[in-house]
Amino acid sequence: MGMKDQFQEKSEQFQQQARQRAQQGKEQLQNRGRRRDEDTDEQRRRRESEERFDQDYDV
């Protein structure tokens, strides 16, 4: 295997690693967005539950 072949193979490995890292980064951003949505939904549900509780006992 010549130097040119080794360089080509190494270059392809770096490109593959870069694609994998980009994909992982994309997935992390999507998961972070989902988690944030779930957190706000949970906070909204808890607040609504507390408001209903307060309304029930304000009588």
PDB file of N, CA, C and O in Angstrom:
ATOM      1  N   MET A   1       0.863  -1.177   0.000  1.00  0.00           N
ATOM      2  CA  MET A   1       0.000   0.000   0.000  1.00  0.00           C
ATOM      3  C   MET A   1       0.904   1.231   0.000  1.00  0.00           C
ATOM      4  O   MET A   1       1.772   1.383   0.831  1.00  0.00           O
ATOM      5  N   GLY A   2       0.674   2.064  -0.971  1.00  0.00           N
ATOM      6  CA  GLY A   2       1.497   3.259  -1.105  1.00  0.00           C
ATOM      7  C   GLY A   2       1.028   4.374  -0.187  1.00  0.00           C
ATOM      8  O   GLY A   2      -0.017   4.291   0.462  1.00  0.00           O
ATOM      9  N   MET A   3       1.817   5.416  -0.125  1.00  0.00           N
ATOM     10  CA  MET A   3       1.500   6.575   0.716  1.00  0.00           C
ATOM     11  C   MET A   3       0.178   7.210   0.290  1.00  0.00           C
ATOM     12  O   MET A   3      -0.623   7.634   1.127  1.00  0.00           O
ATOM     13  N   LYS A   4      -0.028   7.268  -1.025  1.00  0.00           N
ATOM     14  CA  LYS A   4      -1.259   7.865  -1.529  1.00  0.00           C
ATOM     15  C   LYS A   4      -2.479   7.070  -1.048  1.00  0.00           C
ATOM     16  O   LYS A   4      -3.486   7.646  -0.636  1.00  0.00           O
ATOM     17  N   ASP A   5      -2.399   5.744  -1.083  1.00  0.00           N
ATOM     18  CA  ASP A   5      -3.493   4.895  -0.629  1.00  0.00           C
ATOM     19  C   ASP A   5      -3.755   5.073   0.860  1.00  0.00           C
ATOM     20  O   ASP A   5      -4.906   5.139   1.305  1.00  0.00           O
ATOM     21  N   GLN A   6      -2.670   5.147   1.630  1.00  0.00           N
ATOM     22  CA  GLN A   6      -2.814   5.338   3.082  1.00  0.00           C
ATOM     23  C   GLN A   6      -3.471   6.681   3.377  1.00  0.00           C
ATOM     24  O   GLN A   6      -4.338   6.796   4.239  1.00  0.00           O
ATOM     25  N   PHE A   7      -3.040   7.712   2.654  1.00  0.00           N
ATOM     26  CA  PHE A   7      -3.616   9.036   2.844  1.00  0.00           C
ATOM     27  C   PHE A   7      -5.105   9.017   2.502  1.00  0.00           C
ATOM     28  O   PHE A   7      -5.926   9.578   3.240  1.00  0.00           O
ATOM     29  N   GLN A   8      -5.444   8.368   1.396  1.00  0.00           N
ATOM     30  CA  GLN A   8      -6.846   8.282   0.969  1.00  0.00           C
ATOM     31  C   GLN A   8      -7.685   7.553   2.017  1.00  0.00           C
ATOM     32  O   GLN A   8      -8.771   7.989   2.371  1.00  0.00           O
ATOM     33  N   GLU A   9      -7.167   6.440   2.537  1.00  0.00           N
ATOM     34  CA  GLU A   9      -7.897   5.666   3.541  1.00  0.00           C
ATOM     35  C   GLU A   9      -8.083   6.475   4.817  1.00  0.00           C
ATOM     36  O   GLU A   9      -9.169   6.495   5.404  1.00  0.00           O
ATOM     37  N   LYS A  10      -7.044   7.157   5.256  1.00  0.00           N
ATOM     38  CA  LYS A  10      -7.118   7.979   6.472  1.00  0.00           C
ATOM     39  C   LYS A  10      -8.134   9.110   6.276  1.00  0.00           C
ATOM     40  O   LYS A  10      -8.934   9.417   7.164  1.00  0.00           O
ATOM     41  N   SER A  11      -8.129   9.699   5.109  1.00  0.00           N
ATOM     42  CA  SER A  11      -9.062  10.779   4.802  1.00  0.00           C
ATOM     43  C   SER A  11     -10.507  10.280   4.869  1.00  0.00           C
ATOM     44  O   SER A  11     -11.383  10.953   5.420  1.00  0.00           O
ATOM     45  N   GLU A  12     -10.756   9.094   4.324  1.00  0.00           N
ATOM     46  CA  GLU A  12     -12.104   8.522   4.366  1.00  0.00           C
ATOM     47  C   GLU A  12     -12.526   8.212   5.799  1.00  0.00           C
ATOM     48  O   GLU A  12     -13.690   8.408   6.167  1.00  0.00           O
ATOM     49  N   GLN A  13     -11.586   7.762   6.620  1.00  0.00           N
ATOM     50  CA  GLN A  13     -11.900   7.491   8.027  1.00  0.00           C
ATOM     51  C   GLN A  13     -12.301   8.779   8.743  1.00  0.00           C
ATOM     52  O   GLN A  13     -13.268   8.804   9.503  1.00  0.00           O
ATOM     53  N   PHE A  14     -11.549   9.851   8.501  1.00  0.00           N
ATOM     54  CA  PHE A  14     -11.873  11.132   9.134  1.00  0.00           C
ATOM     55  C   PHE A  14     -13.242  11.634   8.690  1.00  0.00           C
ATOM     56  O   PHE A  14     -14.022  12.158   9.494  1.00  0.00           O
ATOM     57  N   GLN A  15     -13.550  11.463   7.413  1.00  0.00           N
ATOM     58  CA  GLN A  15     -14.855  11.898   6.909  1.00  0.00           C
ATOM     59  C   GLN A  15     -15.982  11.107   7.557  1.00  0.00           C
ATOM     60  O   GLN A  15     -17.015  11.671   7.924  1.00  0.00           O
ATOM     61  N   GLN A  16     -15.775   9.802   7.693  1.00  0.00           N
ATOM     62  CA  GLN A  16     -16.790   8.955   8.328  1.00  0.00           C
ATOM     63  C   GLN A  16     -16.997   9.370   9.786  1.00  0.00           C
ATOM     64  O   GLN A  16     -18.130   9.466  10.262  1.00  0.00           O
ATOM     65  N   GLN A  17     -15.902   9.614  10.497  1.00  0.00           N
ATOM     66  CA  GLN A  17     -16.010  10.040  11.896  1.00  0.00           C
ATOM     67  C   GLN A  17     -16.739  11.376  11.991  1.00  0.00           C
ATOM     68  O   GLN A  17     -17.561  11.583  12.886  1.00  0.00           O
ATOM     69  N   ALA A  18     -16.455  12.274  11.068  1.00  0.00           N
ATOM     70  CA  ALA A  18     -17.119  13.581  11.074  1.00  0.00           C
ATOM     71  C   ALA A  18     -18.618  13.423  10.836  1.00  0.00           C
ATOM     72  O   ALA A  18     -19.433  14.085  11.487  1.00  0.00           O
ATOM     73  N   ARG A  19     -18.997  12.525   9.924  1.00  0.00           N
ATOM     74  CA  ARG A  19     -20.423  12.283   9.675  1.00  0.00           C
ATOM     75  C   ARG A  19     -21.107  11.718  10.920  1.00  0.00           C
ATOM     76  O   ARG A  19     -22.221  12.109  11.264  1.00  0.00           O
ATOM     77  N   GLN A  20     -20.424  10.788  11.601  1.00  0.00           N
ATOM     78  CA  GLN A  20     -20.998  10.205  12.807  1.00  0.00           C
ATOM     79  C   GLN A  20     -21.171  11.254  13.904  1.00  0.00           C
ATOM     80  O   GLN A  20     -22.200  11.300  14.574  1.00  0.00           O
ATOM     81  N   ARG A  21     -20.166  12.096  14.075  1.00  0.00           N
ATOM     82  CA  ARG A  21     -20.267  13.150  15.100  1.00  0.00           C
ATOM     83  C   ARG A  21     -21.382  14.130  14.774  1.00  0.00           C
ATOM     84  O   ARG A  21     -22.100  14.582  15.664  1.00  0.00           O
ATOM     85  N   ALA A  22     -21.513  14.457  13.500  1.00  0.00           N
ATOM     86  CA  ALA A  22     -22.585  15.378  13.095  1.00  0.00           C
ATOM     87  C   ALA A  22     -23.948  14.756  13.388  1.00  0.00           C
ATOM     88  O   ALA A  22     -24.857  15.430  13.889  1.00  0.00           O
ATOM     89  N   GLN A  23     -24.089  13.478  13.090  1.00  0.00           N
ATOM     90  CA  GLN A  23     -25.361  12.790  13.353  1.00  0.00           C
ATOM     91  C   GLN A  23     -25.654  12.746  14.853  1.00  0.00           C
ATOM     92  O   GLN A  23     -26.775  12.997  15.285  1.00  0.00           O
ATOM     93  N   GLN A  24     -24.639  12.446  15.656  1.00  0.00           N
ATOM     94  CA  GLN A  24     -24.831  12.400  17.109  1.00  0.00           C
ATOM     95  C   GLN A  24     -25.213  13.773  17.643  1.00  0.00           C
ATOM     96  O   GLN A  24     -26.087  13.893  18.506  1.00  0.00           O
ATOM     97  N   GLY A  25     -24.569  14.811  17.132  1.00  0.00           N
ATOM     98  CA  GLY A  25     -24.898  16.172  17.561  1.00  0.00           C
ATOM     99  C   GLY A  25     -26.333  16.522  17.225  1.00  0.00           C
ATOM    100  O   GLY A  25     -27.045  17.133  18.020  1.00  0.00           O
ATOM    101  N   LYS A  26     -26.764  16.123  16.040  1.00  0.00           N
ATOM    102  CA  LYS A  26     -28.141  16.388  15.615  1.00  0.00           C
ATOM    103  C   LYS A  26     -29.130  15.683  16.532  1.00  0.00           C
ATOM    104  O   LYS A  26     -30.136  16.255  16.956  1.00  0.00           O
ATOM    105  N   GLU A  27     -28.824  14.416  16.868  1.00  0.00           N
ATOM    106  CA  GLU A  27     -29.711  13.651  17.750  1.00  0.00           C
ATOM    107  C   GLU A  27     -29.757  14.259  19.141  1.00  0.00           C
ATOM    108  O   GLU A  27     -30.823  14.322  19.760  1.00  0.00           O
ATOM    109  N   GLN A  28     -28.623  14.731  19.632  1.00  0.00           N
ATOM    110  CA  GLN A  28     -28.605  15.341  20.962  1.00  0.00           C
ATOM    111  C   GLN A  28     -29.448  16.600  20.988  1.00  0.00           C
ATOM    112  O   GLN A  28     -30.172  16.856  21.950  1.00  0.00           O
ATOM    113  N   LEU A  29     -29.368  17.397  19.921  1.00  0.00           N
ATOM    114  CA  LEU A  29     -30.188  18.607  19.872  1.00  0.00           C
ATOM    115  C   LEU A  29     -31.671  18.256  19.845  1.00  0.00           C
ATOM    116  O   LEU A  29     -32.480  18.899  20.512  1.00  0.00           O
ATOM    117  N   GLN A  30     -32.038  17.235  19.074  1.00  0.00           N
ATOM    118  CA  GLN A  30     -33.442  16.836  19.021  1.00  0.00           C
ATOM    119  C   GLN A  30     -33.904  16.332  20.383  1.00  0.00           C
ATOM    120  O   GLN A  30     -35.000  16.672  20.835  1.00  0.00           O
ATOM    121  N   ASN A  31     -33.078  15.534  21.031  1.00  0.00           N
ATOM    122  CA  ASN A  31     -33.448  15.011  22.343  1.00  0.00           C
ATOM    123  C   ASN A  31     -33.554  16.134  23.360  1.00  0.00           C
ATOM    124  O   ASN A  31     -34.438  16.118  24.211  1.00  0.00           O
ATOM    125  N   ARG A  32     -32.664  17.100  23.283  1.00  0.00           N
ATOM    126  CA  ARG A  32     -32.711  18.221  24.216  1.00  0.00           C
ATOM    127  C   ARG A  32     -33.999  19.002  24.012  1.00  0.00           C
ATOM    128  O   ARG A  32     -34.648  19.401  24.972  1.00  0.00           O
ATOM    129  N   GLY A  33     -34.398  19.192  22.765  1.00  0.00           N
ATOM    130  CA  GLY A  33     -35.643  19.895  22.469  1.00  0.00           C
ATOM    131  C   GLY A  33     -36.843  19.132  22.998  1.00  0.00           C
ATOM    132  O   GLY A  33     -37.750  19.717  23.567  1.00  0.00           O
ATOM    133  N   ARG A  34     -36.844  17.815  22.813  1.00  0.00           N
ATOM    134  CA  ARG A  34     -37.953  16.994  23.323  1.00  0.00           C
ATOM    135  C   ARG A  34     -38.020  17.058  24.831  1.00  0.00           C
ATOM    136  O   ARG A  34     -39.087  17.172  25.410  1.00  0.00           O
ATOM    137  N   ARG A  35     -36.874  16.961  25.475  1.00  0.00           N
ATOM    138  CA  ARG A  35     -36.835  16.978  26.933  1.00  0.00           C
ATOM    139  C   ARG A  35     -37.366  18.319  27.443  1.00  0.00           C
ATOM    140  O   ARG A  35     -38.105  18.379  28.414  1.00  0.00           O
ATOM    141  N   ARG A  36     -37.009  19.404  26.782  1.00  0.00           N
ATOM    142  CA  ARG A  36     -37.483  20.722  27.207  1.00  0.00           C
ATOM    143  C   ARG A  36     -38.997  20.797  27.065  1.00  0.00           C
ATOM    144  O   ARG A  36     -39.680  21.331  27.937  1.00  0.00           O
ATOM    145  N   ASP A  37     -39.531  20.248  25.957  1.00  0.00           N
ATOM    146  CA  ASP A  37     -40.989  20.233  25.772  1.00  0.00           C
ATOM    147  C   ASP A  37     -41.662  19.423  26.868  1.00  0.00           C
ATOM    148  O   ASP A  37     -42.695  19.826  27.395  1.00  0.00           O
ATOM    149  N   GLU A  38     -41.079  18.281  27.198  1.00  0.00           N
ATOM    150  CA  GLU A  38     -41.660  17.444  28.246  1.00  0.00           C
ATOM    151  C   GLU A  38     -41.627  18.155  29.589  1.00  0.00           C
ATOM    152  O   GLU A  38     -42.573  18.072  30.360  1.00  0.00           O
ATOM    153  N   ASP A  39     -40.541  18.864  29.872  1.00  0.00           N
ATOM    154  CA  ASP A  39     -40.434  19.597  31.132  1.00  0.00           C
ATOM    155  C   ASP A  39     -41.498  20.681  31.218  1.00  0.00           C
ATOM    156  O   ASP A  39     -42.140  20.838  32.252  1.00  0.00           O
ATOM    157  N   THR A  40     -41.711  21.419  30.142  1.00  0.00           N
ATOM    158  CA  THR A  40     -42.709  22.488  30.191  1.00  0.00           C
ATOM    159  C   THR A  40     -44.105  21.907  30.298  1.00  0.00           C
ATOM    160  O   THR A  40     -44.955  22.460  30.981  1.00  0.00           O
ATOM    161  N   ASP A  41     -44.341  20.774  29.631  1.00  0.00           N
ATOM    162  CA  ASP A  41     -45.648  20.116  29.766  1.00  0.00           C
ATOM    163  C   ASP A  41     -45.883  19.676  31.207  1.00  0.00           C
ATOM    164  O   ASP A  41     -46.972  19.849  31.751  1.00  0.00           O
ATOM    165  N   GLU A  42     -44.860  19.098  31.812  1.00  0.00           N
ATOM    166  CA  GLU A  42     -44.976  18.643  33.211  1.00  0.00           C
ATOM    167  C   GLU A  42     -45.220  19.825  34.132  1.00  0.00           C
ATOM    168  O   GLU A  42     -46.076  19.770  35.018  1.00  0.00           O
ATOM    169  N   GLN A  43     -44.515  20.927  33.924  1.00  0.00           N
ATOM    170  CA  GLN A  43     -44.708  22.113  34.756  1.00  0.00           C
ATOM    171  C   GLN A  43     -46.122  22.662  34.581  1.00  0.00           C
ATOM    172  O   GLN A  43     -46.773  23.060  35.549  1.00  0.00           O
ATOM    173  N   ARG A  44     -46.614  22.673  33.337  1.00  0.00           N
ATOM    174  CA  ARG A  44     -47.964  23.181  33.078  1.00  0.00           C
ATOM    175  C   ARG A  44     -49.005  22.299  33.765  1.00  0.00           C
ATOM    176  O   ARG A  44     -49.932  22.802  34.406  1.00  0.00           O
ATOM    177  N   ARG A  45     -48.829  20.973  33.664  1.00  0.00           N
ATOM    178  CA  ARG A  45     -49.776  20.058  34.313  1.00  0.00           C
ATOM    179  C   ARG A  45     -49.768  20.244  35.826  1.00  0.00           C
ATOM    180  O   ARG A  45     -50.819  20.256  36.469  1.00  0.00           O
ATOM    181  N   ARG A  46     -48.598  20.400  36.404  1.00  0.00           N
ATOM    182  CA  ARG A  46     -48.491  20.571  37.850  1.00  0.00           C
ATOM    183  C   ARG A  46     -49.159  21.880  38.276  1.00  0.00           C
ATOM    184  O   ARG A  46     -49.900  21.923  39.256  1.00  0.00           O
ATOM    185  N   ARG A  47     -48.939  22.939  37.509  1.00  0.00           N
ATOM    186  CA  ARG A  47     -49.537  24.235  37.833  1.00  0.00           C
ATOM    187  C   ARG A  47     -51.060  24.156  37.731  1.00  0.00           C
ATOM    188  O   ARG A  47     -51.773  24.661  38.602  1.00  0.00           O
ATOM    189  N   GLU A  48     -51.560  23.506  36.675  1.00  0.00           N
ATOM    190  CA  GLU A  48     -53.010  23.364  36.532  1.00  0.00           C
ATOM    191  C   GLU A  48     -53.596  22.549  37.675  1.00  0.00           C
ATOM    192  O   GLU A  48     -54.669  22.868  38.185  1.00  0.00           O
ATOM    193  N   SER A  49     -52.892  21.510  38.077  1.00  0.00           N
ATOM    194  CA  SER A  49     -53.350  20.682  39.184  1.00  0.00           C
ATOM    195  C   SER A  49     -53.408  21.505  40.472  1.00  0.00           C
ATOM    196  O   SER A  49     -54.378  21.419  41.231  1.00  0.00           O
ATOM    197  N   GLU A  50     -52.390  22.317  40.707  1.00  0.00           N
ATOM    198  CA  GLU A  50     -52.371  23.162  41.915  1.00  0.00           C
ATOM    199  C   GLU A  50     -53.502  24.184  41.873  1.00  0.00           C
ATOM    200  O   GLU A  50     -54.137  24.466  42.890  1.00  0.00           O
ATOM    201  N   GLU A  51     -53.757  24.737  40.687  1.00  0.00           N
ATOM    202  CA  GLU A  51     -54.838  25.724  40.567  1.00  0.00           C
ATOM    203  C   GLU A  51     -56.192  25.084  40.850  1.00  0.00           C
ATOM    204  O   GLU A  51     -57.031  25.674  41.526  1.00  0.00           O
ATOM    205  N   ARG A  52     -56.405  23.867  40.328  1.00  0.00           N
ATOM    206  CA  ARG A  52     -57.669  23.169  40.605  1.00  0.00           C
ATOM    207  C   ARG A  52     -57.801  22.886  42.093  1.00  0.00           C
ATOM    208  O   ARG A  52     -58.867  23.049  42.680  1.00  0.00           O
ATOM    209  N   PHE A  53     -56.720  22.467  42.719  1.00  0.00           N
ATOM    210  CA  PHE A  53     -56.732  22.193  44.154  1.00  0.00           C
ATOM    211  C   PHE A  53     -57.098  23.459  44.925  1.00  0.00           C
ATOM    212  O   PHE A  53     -57.946  23.435  45.826  1.00  0.00           O
ATOM    213  N   ASP A  54     -56.460  24.575  44.560  1.00  0.00           N
ATOM    214  CA  ASP A  54     -56.749  25.843  45.228  1.00  0.00           C
ATOM    215  C   ASP A  54     -58.212  26.248  45.030  1.00  0.00           C
ATOM    216  O   ASP A  54     -58.855  26.729  45.953  1.00  0.00           O
ATOM    217  N   GLN A  55     -58.740  26.063  43.823  1.00  0.00           N
ATOM    218  CA  GLN A  55     -60.132  26.422  43.540  1.00  0.00           C
ATOM    219  C   GLN A  55     -61.081  25.553  44.365  1.00  0.00           C
ATOM    220  O   GLN A  55     -62.090  26.034  44.864  1.00  0.00           O
ATOM    221  N   ASP A  56     -60.754  24.294  44.529  1.00  0.00           N
ATOM    222  CA  ASP A  56     -61.608  23.396  45.297  1.00  0.00           C
ATOM    223  C   ASP A  56     -61.681  23.818  46.759  1.00  0.00           C
ATOM    224  O   ASP A  56     -62.723  23.655  47.417  1.00  0.00           O
ATOM    225  N   TYR A  57     -60.614  24.359  47.288  1.00  0.00           N
ATOM    226  CA  TYR A  57     -60.588  24.684  48.711  1.00  0.00           C
ATOM    227  C   TYR A  57     -60.754  26.168  49.007  1.00  0.00           C
ATOM    228  O   TYR A  57     -60.639  26.592  50.129  1.00  0.00           O
ATOM    229  N   ASP A  58     -61.058  26.957  47.971  1.00  0.00           N
ATOM    230  CA  ASP A  58     -61.303  28.387  48.188  1.00  0.00           C
ATOM    231  C   ASP A  58     -62.724  28.649  48.650  1.00  0.00           C
ATOM    232  O   ASP A  58     -63.048  29.731  49.070  1.00  0.00           O
ATOM    233  N   VAL A  59     -63.581  27.681  48.613  1.00  0.00           N
ATOM    234  CA  VAL A  59     -65.006  27.835  48.934  1.00  0.00           C
ATOM    235  C   VAL A  59     -65.223  28.226  50.331  1.00  0.00           C
ATOM    236  O   VAL A  59     -64.786  28.484  51.259  1.00  0.00           O
TER     237      VAL A  59
END
